[in-house]
XYZ file of C-alpha atoms in Angstrom:
690
model
C 18.582 -24.279 30.163
C 19.744 -26.717 27.601
C 16.049 -27.768 27.241
C 14.925 -24.156 26.975
C 17.542 -23.509 24.295
C 16.271 -26.519 22.169
C 12.681 -25.547 22.572
C 13.243 -21.964 21.404
C 13.067 -22.870 17.819
C 9.962 -24.726 18.052
C 8.234 -22.040 20.051
C 9.349 -19.574 17.269
C 7.673 -21.640 14.730
C 4.572 -23.051 16.319
C 4.052 -20.772 19.265
C 2.192 -17.961 17.506
C -0.220 -20.409 15.796
C -0.709 -22.075 19.124
C -1.966 -18.859 20.637
C -4.117 -18.038 17.858
C -5.799 -21.462 18.105
C -6.323 -20.903 21.908
C -8.007 -17.671 21.278
C -10.477 -19.830 19.084
C -10.829 -22.619 21.564
C -11.709 -20.156 24.270
C -13.855 -17.506 22.668
C -15.107 -19.170 19.534
C -15.514 -23.080 20.027
C -16.988 -24.859 17.260
C -17.412 -28.365 16.031
C -14.433 -30.224 14.466
C -15.946 -30.058 11.021
C -15.961 -26.257 11.075
C -12.362 -26.466 12.248
C -11.535 -28.604 9.120
C -13.246 -25.982 6.946
C -11.012 -23.436 8.538
C -7.996 -25.586 7.868
C -8.966 -25.891 4.027
C -9.297 -21.954 3.891
C -5.900 -21.532 5.948
C -3.941 -23.984 3.669
C -5.216 -22.351 0.647
C -4.119 -18.887 2.215
C -0.686 -20.357 3.277
C 0.313 -21.040 -0.505
C -0.567 -17.179 -1.156
C 1.423 -16.064 1.989
C 4.275 -18.440 1.132
C 4.469 -16.856 -2.424
C 4.469 -13.299 -0.743
C 7.289 -14.574 1.587
C 9.488 -15.586 -1.322
C 8.982 -12.241 -3.044
C 9.822 -10.535 0.028
C 12.949 -12.654 0.467
C 14.066 -11.723 -2.991
C 12.803 -8.053 -3.400
C 11.834 -6.861 0.092
C 8.466 -5.961 -1.066
C 4.906 -6.684 -0.150
C 3.533 -8.278 -3.334
C -0.178 -7.205 -3.890
C -0.299 -9.065 -7.099
C 0.614 -12.440 -5.536
C -2.841 -14.263 -5.887
C -3.440 -12.610 -9.257
C -0.163 -14.019 -10.588
C -2.202 -17.502 -10.750
C -5.557 -16.175 -11.895
C -4.938 -16.174 -15.543
C -3.146 -19.587 -15.540
C -5.878 -21.089 -13.389
C -8.418 -19.452 -15.448
C -6.905 -21.024 -18.774
C -6.556 -24.603 -17.118
C -10.080 -24.563 -15.796
C -11.695 -23.330 -18.932
C -9.751 -26.087 -20.786
C -11.373 -28.625 -18.625
C -14.976 -27.096 -18.140
C -15.279 -25.707 -21.942
C -12.937 -27.535 -24.115
C -13.038 -31.096 -22.512
C -9.635 -31.638 -21.530
C -8.867 -33.785 -18.448
C -8.314 -32.713 -15.007
C -4.655 -33.417 -14.970
C -4.055 -32.162 -18.566
C -5.748 -28.649 -17.630
C -3.568 -28.747 -14.429
C -0.168 -29.029 -15.982
C -1.099 -26.661 -18.942
C -1.929 -24.306 -16.426
C 1.082 -25.122 -14.243
C 3.325 -24.336 -17.213
C 1.495 -21.121 -17.902
C 2.117 -19.975 -14.558
C 5.774 -20.437 -14.612
C 5.842 -18.744 -17.826
C 3.804 -15.742 -16.679
C 5.989 -15.406 -13.442
C 9.144 -15.282 -15.276
C 7.617 -12.819 -17.933
C 6.219 -10.501 -15.348
C 9.700 -10.406 -13.751
C 11.675 -9.703 -16.929
C 9.304 -7.053 -18.245
C 8.052 -5.379 -15.272
C 9.586 -6.150 -11.997
C 13.197 -5.936 -13.482
C 12.507 -2.239 -14.679
C 12.368 -1.432 -10.842
C 15.663 -3.167 -9.898
C 17.211 -0.066 -8.487
C 13.977 1.733 -7.774
C 12.798 2.392 -4.021
C 11.152 -0.640 -2.624
C 8.359 1.497 -2.028
C 7.776 2.247 -5.661
C 7.839 -1.326 -6.498
C 5.287 -2.075 -4.029
C 2.986 0.166 -5.683
C 3.766 -1.047 -8.868
C 2.640 -4.580 -7.839
C -0.931 -3.024 -6.950
C -1.029 -1.953 -10.699
C 0.304 -5.168 -11.619
C -2.621 -6.907 -9.893
C -5.248 -5.002 -11.756
C -3.522 -5.785 -15.100
C -3.346 -9.380 -14.449
C -7.065 -9.616 -13.586
C -7.746 -7.763 -16.756
C -5.765 -10.348 -18.604
C -7.530 -13.268 -16.936
C -11.063 -11.802 -17.842
C -9.588 -11.295 -21.466
C -8.389 -14.957 -21.484
C -11.853 -16.014 -20.544
C -13.460 -14.411 -23.531
C -11.860 -16.982 -25.840
C -14.240 -19.521 -24.628
C -17.293 -16.967 -24.320
C -17.885 -17.736 -20.882
C -17.744 -15.725 -17.580
C -14.461 -15.843 -15.518
C -15.786 -16.247 -12.371
C -18.102 -19.197 -10.773
C -16.433 -21.885 -12.675
C -15.765 -24.930 -10.809
C -13.915 -28.155 -11.452
C -14.264 -31.719 -9.700
C -11.405 -33.969 -8.997
C -11.890 -37.120 -10.954
C -11.884 -39.554 -8.330
C -14.900 -39.388 -6.095
C -14.730 -39.803 -2.350
C -16.283 -38.401 0.760
C -15.560 -38.097 4.379
C -17.909 -36.939 7.004
C -16.653 -34.830 9.921
C -19.784 -33.546 11.987
C -21.399 -31.343 11.082
C -20.039 -31.190 7.463
C -19.292 -33.630 4.665
C -16.295 -33.104 2.721
C -15.707 -34.286 -1.003
C -12.571 -35.137 -2.753
C -11.971 -31.442 -3.731
C -11.507 -30.429 -0.137
C -9.575 -33.673 0.861
C -7.257 -33.068 -2.005
C -6.354 -29.734 -0.524
C -5.472 -31.361 2.903
C -2.938 -33.762 1.002
C -1.661 -31.620 -1.768
C -0.970 -28.308 -0.145
C 1.324 -29.701 2.813
C 3.414 -31.554 0.039
C 3.870 -28.331 -1.918
C 4.625 -26.362 1.091
C 7.212 -28.821 2.210
C 8.696 -29.149 -1.156
C 9.180 -25.194 -1.269
C 10.780 -25.191 2.185
C 13.040 -28.214 1.364
C 14.141 -26.308 -1.741
C 14.940 -23.170 -0.011
C 16.705 -24.684 3.000
C 18.403 -27.748 1.748
C 19.560 -27.108 -1.737
C 22.336 -24.994 -2.978
C 20.206 -22.944 -5.229
C 17.822 -21.994 -2.333
C 20.848 -21.153 -0.157
C 22.044 -18.724 -3.004
C 18.436 -17.257 -3.180
C 18.486 -16.679 0.588
C 21.829 -15.070 0.315
C 21.240 -12.726 -2.598
C 18.029 -11.702 -0.834
C 20.181 -10.616 2.327
C 22.507 -8.270 0.334
C 21.811 -8.314 -3.485
C 24.554 -5.883 -4.339
C 27.314 -7.898 -2.460
C 25.930 -11.057 -4.046
C 26.242 -9.507 -7.496
C 29.916 -8.756 -6.734
C 30.609 -12.321 -5.930
C 29.289 -13.413 -9.250
C 25.796 -14.565 -8.280
C 23.238 -13.948 -10.968
C 20.791 -11.992 -8.819
C 18.463 -10.920 -11.525
C 17.995 -14.550 -12.967
C 17.518 -15.765 -9.464
C 14.653 -13.041 -9.132
C 13.152 -14.661 -12.298
C 13.178 -18.073 -10.704
C 11.573 -16.609 -7.456
C 8.778 -15.047 -9.338
C 8.173 -18.306 -11.291
C 7.766 -20.246 -7.953
C 5.478 -17.558 -6.549
C 3.296 -17.728 -9.664
C 3.291 -21.595 -9.295
C 2.029 -21.315 -5.704
C -0.627 -18.850 -6.753
C -1.880 -21.062 -9.487
C -1.815 -24.262 -7.299
C -4.097 -22.239 -4.749
C -6.401 -20.967 -7.120
C -6.666 -24.300 -8.787
C -7.572 -26.014 -5.710
C -9.902 -23.243 -4.897
C -11.859 -23.730 -8.147
C -12.574 -27.280 -6.834
C -13.782 -26.183 -3.524
C -15.878 -23.004 -4.103
C -15.073 -21.908 -7.680
C -12.817 -19.146 -9.183
C -12.902 -15.826 -7.516
C -14.833 -12.742 -8.707
C -12.824 -9.697 -9.450
C -9.317 -9.705 -8.005
C -8.084 -13.135 -6.399
C -6.637 -11.277 -3.463
C -9.576 -9.904 -1.700
C -9.444 -8.060 1.542
C -9.954 -11.113 3.484
C -7.429 -13.157 1.848
C -5.071 -10.150 1.884
C -5.549 -9.665 5.704
C -4.907 -13.364 6.503
C -1.889 -13.541 4.128
C 0.070 -10.510 5.599
C -1.123 -11.377 9.071
C 0.504 -14.874 8.498
C 3.582 -12.971 7.203
C 3.913 -10.662 10.331
C 3.330 -13.494 12.783
C 5.989 -15.544 10.850
C 8.444 -12.673 10.826
C 8.309 -12.405 6.940
C 10.965 -15.122 6.271
C 10.161 -18.123 8.779
C 8.210 -20.332 6.354
C 6.942 -22.929 8.521
C 5.671 -20.272 11.005
C 4.086 -18.442 8.089
C 2.285 -21.621 7.007
C 1.064 -22.579 10.533
C 0.019 -18.985 11.331
C -2.090 -18.882 7.969
C -3.806 -22.133 8.892
C -4.641 -21.032 12.260
C -5.870 -17.727 10.998
C -8.120 -19.584 8.594
C -9.557 -21.641 11.348
C -10.210 -18.413 13.519
C -12.000 -16.686 10.743
C -14.256 -19.667 10.045
C -14.998 -20.132 13.689
C -15.832 -16.478 14.137
C -17.981 -16.537 10.962
C -19.785 -19.786 11.966
C -21.290 -18.121 15.266
C -21.662 -14.570 14.121
C -24.537 -12.440 12.802
C -22.072 -10.035 11.204
C -19.631 -11.442 8.616
C -17.573 -8.379 9.125
C -16.773 -9.516 12.661
C -14.423 -12.144 11.484
C -12.223 -9.572 9.709
C -12.213 -7.327 12.685
C -11.073 -10.189 15.073
C -8.422 -11.345 12.660
C -7.178 -7.607 12.460
C -7.033 -7.304 16.363
C -5.157 -10.673 16.548
C -2.609 -9.452 14.009
C -2.236 -6.099 15.961
C -1.689 -7.922 19.361
C 0.717 -10.196 17.660
C 2.673 -7.331 16.193
C 2.935 -5.659 19.685
C 3.987 -8.823 21.340
C 6.635 -9.655 18.781
C 10.240 -8.881 19.739
C 11.864 -6.282 17.552
C 14.700 -7.874 15.563
C 18.041 -6.410 14.719
C 18.940 -8.856 11.802
C 21.075 -7.421 9.087
C 18.247 -7.559 6.541
C 16.260 -5.577 8.800
C 18.776 -2.939 9.414
C 20.337 -3.024 5.924
C 19.020 -0.004 3.637
C 18.272 -2.443 0.866
C 15.544 -3.945 2.895
C 14.019 -0.536 4.145
C 11.005 0.944 2.536
C 13.023 4.056 1.455
C 11.196 6.624 -0.389
C 12.251 8.747 -3.429
C 14.663 11.537 -2.741
C 13.285 14.916 -1.443
C 12.809 17.547 -4.305
C 15.519 20.047 -3.724
C 14.753 23.719 -3.810
C 15.721 26.316 -6.240
C 19.410 27.216 -5.512
C 19.712 30.674 -4.070
C 22.064 31.791 -6.632
C 19.504 31.310 -9.185
C 16.461 32.261 -7.182
C 17.419 36.126 -7.649
C 17.795 35.945 -11.472
C 15.311 37.850 -13.179
C 14.221 35.131 -15.523
C 13.868 32.884 -12.773
C 11.661 35.276 -10.833
C 9.621 36.034 -13.768
C 8.789 32.454 -14.304
C 8.081 31.956 -10.870
C 5.433 34.707 -10.805
C 4.012 33.767 -14.072
C 3.413 30.100 -12.894
C 2.027 31.368 -9.365
C -0.503 33.820 -11.111
C -1.568 31.330 -13.774
C -2.173 28.711 -11.210
C -4.180 30.973 -8.791
C -6.021 32.343 -11.661
C -7.106 28.759 -12.751
C -7.945 27.778 -9.269
C -10.156 30.792 -8.723
C -11.936 30.880 -12.039
C -12.405 27.030 -12.216
C -15.973 26.710 -10.297
C -17.406 29.422 -12.626
C -16.697 27.504 -15.904
C -17.621 24.143 -14.664
C -20.903 22.618 -14.335
C -22.679 22.270 -10.841
C -21.717 18.322 -10.893
C -18.197 18.972 -12.101
C -17.693 21.871 -9.264
C -18.782 19.178 -6.543
C -16.157 16.767 -8.116
C -13.360 19.464 -8.333
C -14.164 20.104 -4.520
C -13.631 16.399 -3.832
C -10.386 16.505 -5.696
C -8.974 19.221 -3.425
C -10.166 17.428 -0.288
C -8.207 14.278 -1.287
C -5.268 16.522 -2.114
C -5.164 17.269 1.611
C -5.235 13.783 2.417
C -2.264 13.306 0.113
C -0.222 15.724 1.918
C -0.838 13.881 5.132
C 0.737 10.876 3.493
C 3.764 12.984 2.413
C 4.166 13.917 6.014
C 3.993 10.437 7.446
C 5.761 8.638 4.482
C 7.718 11.182 2.682
C 9.014 12.763 5.830
C 8.975 10.482 8.625
C 9.593 7.364 6.695
C 6.495 5.370 8.116
C 4.212 3.623 5.400
C 0.579 4.057 6.071
C -1.880 1.861 4.274
C -4.654 2.962 6.579
C -4.867 6.787 6.143
C -8.610 7.036 5.367
C -9.040 5.622 8.786
C -7.885 8.962 10.275
C -10.037 10.691 7.723
C -13.024 8.764 8.819
C -12.517 9.941 12.501
C -12.373 13.292 11.339
C -15.433 13.021 9.275
C -17.410 11.258 12.039
C -16.513 13.759 14.590
C -17.328 16.897 12.388
C -20.694 15.218 11.344
C -21.736 14.672 14.938
C -20.572 18.153 16.240
C -22.088 20.089 13.489
C -25.383 18.007 12.980
C -26.259 16.588 16.320
C -24.703 19.448 18.759
C -24.968 22.508 16.279
C -21.156 23.504 16.702
C -19.546 25.777 14.210
C -17.553 24.265 11.403
C -14.470 26.053 12.633
C -14.603 24.451 16.123
C -15.729 21.080 14.778
C -12.600 20.938 12.527
C -10.493 21.843 15.144
C -11.664 19.250 17.408
C -11.621 16.516 14.476
C -7.922 17.468 14.012
C -7.156 16.928 17.671
C -8.892 13.585 17.841
C -7.072 12.748 14.618
C -3.848 13.423 16.294
C -4.551 11.379 19.206
C -5.874 8.321 17.260
C -2.743 8.576 15.101
C -0.390 8.636 18.032
C -1.956 5.465 19.284
C -1.858 3.517 15.953
C 1.766 4.778 15.771
C 3.007 3.162 18.861
C 4.286 0.110 17.044
C 6.336 2.491 14.946
C 8.528 2.942 18.162
C 9.661 -0.686 17.602
C 9.248 -1.329 14.029
C 9.428 0.246 10.653
C 8.324 -0.159 7.086
C 6.194 -3.185 6.173
C 5.116 -3.797 9.843
C 3.635 -0.543 10.263
C 2.048 -0.792 6.879
C 0.206 -3.870 8.281
C -0.794 -2.013 11.516
C -2.484 0.750 9.640
C -4.306 -1.750 7.262
C -5.682 -3.537 10.074
C -6.727 -0.207 11.876
C -8.517 0.968 8.807
C -10.495 -2.332 8.559
C -11.356 -2.151 12.175
C -12.423 1.496 11.939
C -14.748 0.983 8.971
C -16.043 -2.301 10.232
C -16.606 -1.726 13.874
C -15.242 1.481 15.486
C -17.314 3.946 13.366
C -20.206 1.578 12.849
C -23.487 3.345 13.942
C -25.038 -0.166 14.876
C -22.069 -0.248 17.696
C -21.854 3.368 18.592
C -24.821 5.465 18.518
C -22.975 8.804 18.307
C -21.728 8.185 14.788
C -24.186 10.165 12.575
C -24.494 8.696 8.959
C -27.650 10.848 8.329
C -27.921 13.640 5.665
C -27.353 17.054 7.304
C -27.630 20.613 6.058
C -24.390 22.752 6.288
C -24.612 25.424 8.851
C -23.168 28.832 8.103
C -19.571 29.298 8.552
C -18.923 31.306 11.560
C -22.779 31.885 11.619
C -22.413 34.235 8.856
C -21.095 32.622 5.625
C -23.480 30.245 3.810
C -21.947 27.113 2.380
C -24.931 25.510 0.616
C -23.641 26.369 -2.760
C -21.027 24.094 -4.590
C -18.930 27.280 -5.467
C -18.557 28.286 -1.802
C -17.978 24.767 -0.776
C -15.204 24.693 -3.476
C -13.624 27.730 -2.035
C -13.639 26.415 1.436
C -11.893 23.248 0.331
C -9.196 25.435 -1.477
C -8.839 27.489 1.588
C -8.400 24.482 3.692
C -5.815 22.998 1.280
C -4.002 26.416 1.275
C -3.838 26.653 4.966
C -2.401 23.004 5.173
C 0.212 23.688 2.667
C 1.276 26.876 4.353
C 1.475 25.230 7.709
C 3.306 22.249 6.427
C 5.948 24.289 4.675
C 6.626 26.378 7.719
C 6.936 23.164 9.737
C 9.276 21.532 7.083
C 11.479 24.677 7.222
C 11.630 24.498 10.984
C 13.667 22.210 13.216
C 11.001 19.834 13.555
C 10.937 19.173 9.820
C 14.757 18.710 9.535
C 14.611 16.347 12.472
C 11.923 14.080 10.850
C 14.045 13.851 7.691
C 17.320 13.240 9.726
C 15.568 10.418 11.803
C 14.102 8.981 8.506
C 17.478 8.691 6.804
C 19.531 7.378 9.685
C 18.010 6.840 12.959
C 21.138 5.825 14.857
C 23.113 8.869 13.666
C 20.088 11.200 14.470
C 20.174 9.640 18.043
C 23.843 10.274 18.390
C 23.019 14.229 18.079
C 20.495 13.830 20.945
C 17.303 13.568 18.927
C 14.453 11.478 20.734
C 13.233 9.145 18.140
C 10.082 8.365 20.116
C 8.999 11.957 20.485
C 9.808 12.711 16.704
C 8.078 9.628 15.322
C 4.955 10.348 17.497
C 5.134 13.992 16.404
C 5.120 12.989 12.919
C 2.222 10.569 13.472
C 0.211 13.324 15.246
C 0.835 15.882 12.580
C -0.386 13.432 9.675
C -3.447 12.120 11.526
C -4.604 15.916 12.264
C -4.229 16.891 8.839
C -6.089 13.601 7.596
C -8.883 14.153 10.196
C -9.255 17.780 8.973
C -9.593 16.546 5.465
C -12.194 14.048 6.752
C -14.308 16.789 8.293
C -14.264 18.706 4.919
C -15.066 15.542 3.286
C -18.179 15.001 5.378
C -19.366 18.496 4.974
C -18.817 18.242 1.301
C -21.034 15.186 1.290
C -23.680 16.289 3.469
C -23.118 13.472 5.491
C -20.428 11.068 6.955
C -20.299 8.228 4.604
C -18.479 4.898 5.658
C -18.371 3.784 2.177
C -15.721 6.599 1.368
C -13.362 5.331 4.115
C -13.199 1.523 3.170
C -9.617 0.005 3.489
C -9.472 -0.202 -0.106
C -9.673 3.617 -0.533
C -6.808 3.970 1.932
C -4.548 1.950 -0.426
C -5.940 4.034 -3.408
C -4.951 7.297 -1.413
C -1.540 5.808 -0.891
C -0.855 4.934 -4.318
C -2.167 8.318 -5.533
C 0.326 10.123 -3.367
C 3.263 7.902 -4.476
C 2.254 8.669 -8.033
C 2.328 12.357 -7.370
C 5.770 12.123 -5.626
C 6.578 11.650 -1.770
C 9.481 14.098 -2.124
C 7.482 17.278 -2.221
C 4.219 18.381 -0.518
C 2.848 19.044 -4.092
C 2.992 15.176 -4.614
C -0.220 14.768 -2.669
C -2.023 17.453 -4.855
C -0.496 16.085 -8.144
C -1.553 12.393 -7.271
C -5.198 13.542 -6.295
C -5.452 15.445 -9.631
C -4.227 12.365 -11.516
C -6.048 9.588 -10.003
C -9.270 11.320 -8.773
C -9.401 14.101 -11.413
C -8.681 12.210 -14.456
C -11.052 9.364 -13.163
C -13.896 11.827 -12.707
C -13.378 14.243 -15.629
C -12.086 12.080 -18.542
C -14.476 10.207 -20.881
C -14.928 6.559 -19.724
C -12.736 5.221 -22.584
C -9.735 7.141 -20.968
C -10.572 6.425 -17.274
C -7.814 3.319 -17.465
C -5.085 6.189 -17.292
C -6.108 7.007 -13.603
C -6.718 3.318 -12.644
C -4.062 1.133 -11.047
C -2.849 -0.125 -14.536
C -2.283 3.687 -15.330
C -0.386 4.155 -12.305
C 1.991 1.064 -13.196
C 2.502 2.450 -16.691
C 3.478 5.830 -15.229
C 5.861 4.340 -12.663
C 7.495 2.056 -15.371
C 8.152 5.481 -17.192
C 8.675 7.784 -14.317
C 9.897 5.916 -11.162
C 9.939 9.238 -9.155
C 6.224 9.935 -9.888
C 4.612 12.701 -11.702
C 5.929 15.232 -9.124
C 9.480 14.054 -9.487
C 9.249 14.264 -13.261
C 7.886 17.859 -13.228
C 10.795 18.780 -10.933
C 13.376 17.246 -13.109
C 12.050 19.397 -16.093
C 12.168 22.383 -13.654
C 15.920 21.448 -12.968
C 16.762 21.118 -16.496
C 15.674 24.355 -17.383
C 17.300 25.883 -14.270
C 20.621 24.195 -15.795
C 20.161 25.786 -19.187
C 19.362 29.208 -17.430
C 22.911 28.683 -15.415
C 24.824 27.632 -18.768
C 23.650 30.684 -20.337
C 24.834 32.926 -17.495
C 28.053 30.905 -17.287
C 27.525 29.895 -13.766
C 28.420 26.845 -11.832
C 25.481 25.484 -9.434
C 26.823 22.507 -7.637
C 23.447 21.386 -6.379
C 22.166 21.213 -9.941
C 25.388 19.381 -11.216
C 25.425 16.504 -8.661
C 23.429 14.142 -10.685
C 24.615 15.290 -14.344
C 27.737 14.417 -16.344
C 30.854 16.277 -15.715
C 31.552 19.221 -18.293
C 33.595 18.710 -21.321
C 37.203 19.359 -21.347
C 37.915 22.900 -21.964
C 34.499 24.061 -20.590
C 35.626 25.895 -17.491
C 32.687 28.467 -16.419
C 33.445 30.685 -13.396
C 31.636 29.895 -9.983
C 28.508 31.713 -9.504
C 29.893 33.860 -6.594
C 32.363 35.378 -9.154
C 29.837 36.307 -11.592
C 28.569 39.967 -11.644
C 25.206 38.566 -12.971
C 24.665 36.346 -9.861
C 23.992 39.573 -7.867
C 21.564 40.929 -10.356
């Protein structure tokens, strides 16, 4: 028993990596030289994953901008060496200083503005930050009038080593030497120094740490400076091995390996994260070495991550259970108070907005060109996808980064049934919704044990496997990617014209909003929200968390698949390109910017990201990009939907003041009335009954 207790920490650190290596040795054996190439890739990934782990410790968020934090400093250092003639070490230390400065600046100017915001909002903000940092890196490259990508630097000392069948030069060998030293130094700093202990303590409970006099915000600046330094070192070493990246430094492959290492390493176990990143790098390289399809490696990595997550024991640490570490969403938008809803001016405003909105929706296809009418239909379909994310994340509190995977299943089923088997669209959409519900329940099984970030990783891996393998026509012949004609709806109504397709999409959105509104007002809707807010308290009232969570997944998956069927019909084909994992992240960001506290958040988000991106002139498209999202969230942390409903509440307060009414639900988040201002309660006012 004593030996088992002593071996347990070692198994937690090295066990997951050993199992991954065992999978590689059994199923994908390769020569030692290929293994060492994988070690090189894994060590560079470990630097990125370790930076993400540090930010997670400090802010409890998944930092999508981690690799890009080092992009511009690496670009500056590399350009100084290749274009200006600086020495290797001079360029390195200048870039190192720039990375620390950039990390601290980002925390001060951007991250600190989200200090009290929900962690989900900050995570989305890092996606916009990633694109902003990439743009700055390309701007920096213009100083030397050279392209940002494909720049390489060589280590000044020349030496080679041959490990059959490959020969490694000094650039690869220096990765083997420097990376373990850097990782060990960071681990020592966090575990053996007083400052590291303070960082870990403040990460557990930032509010309590602040009450004890710990400068939490300054420590956050230090953490982001260290994270940027790790990213810079990774990209600097990468520039010597294969050159600087093209586009974002954190591509899908690196993202998958990095978050996979985080999951396997339980987010905070730095040695386990490092070893897992190396093992995943070896596995990916081994799969790619013997595979005809390069996408197979990503599928294998995704499956390994899913298995590791399912085999992982759920933890009940304070950090996992504390509300500060959960991915809480924005507060739900409150309804118009009953005492105000009956007032003539409120009813008149409601009817005016309703008539104006319906009129604009119905007239829109008649004033747009054919091309723009087709785009408008697509915006409506993506609005339906947004409502499915509101159900899963806003209501059930489960973060999904792979929603387009459910959309893809709905599109594939609809295309196959209508084009191959000549089934009516109504039946095909019903079948697609049922399949989407079943698939969502299967994917949602990990939600029975985990929440927040872990489920986000699961759904992202699912989206990758779906687009790369499950719905690949080369593997499954039933998937139809050929163009097909739209069959008449119910055998009578032709849908070939863009206007009729637009009205079909609008009808689908109206149906979804009606159904979801009814569910939200039912017991199921109230139970979903109760479980999201406090699972233990909900259980005490006899609520079954398993059944409720799976019901939320089924509902969200059914709606997403329904949207997928409409999208396939809209495109005259099932197009795998429209369901790539990056599209899932974009859909999630769109819904968050629209507001997760209301069903209209999905609609508003689709209008902002898709609508502005497709209808605005090219010079204004940046408003709908990730950078535009970052700007909006910095000004409106509750999203566009939250801002609109805040304006509505402000107007309702003015109405209440004019009527001399006290409406408690509208005064909860406002300043108390001035002394001497004592309006009567709404129930005592004769106008309230008008």
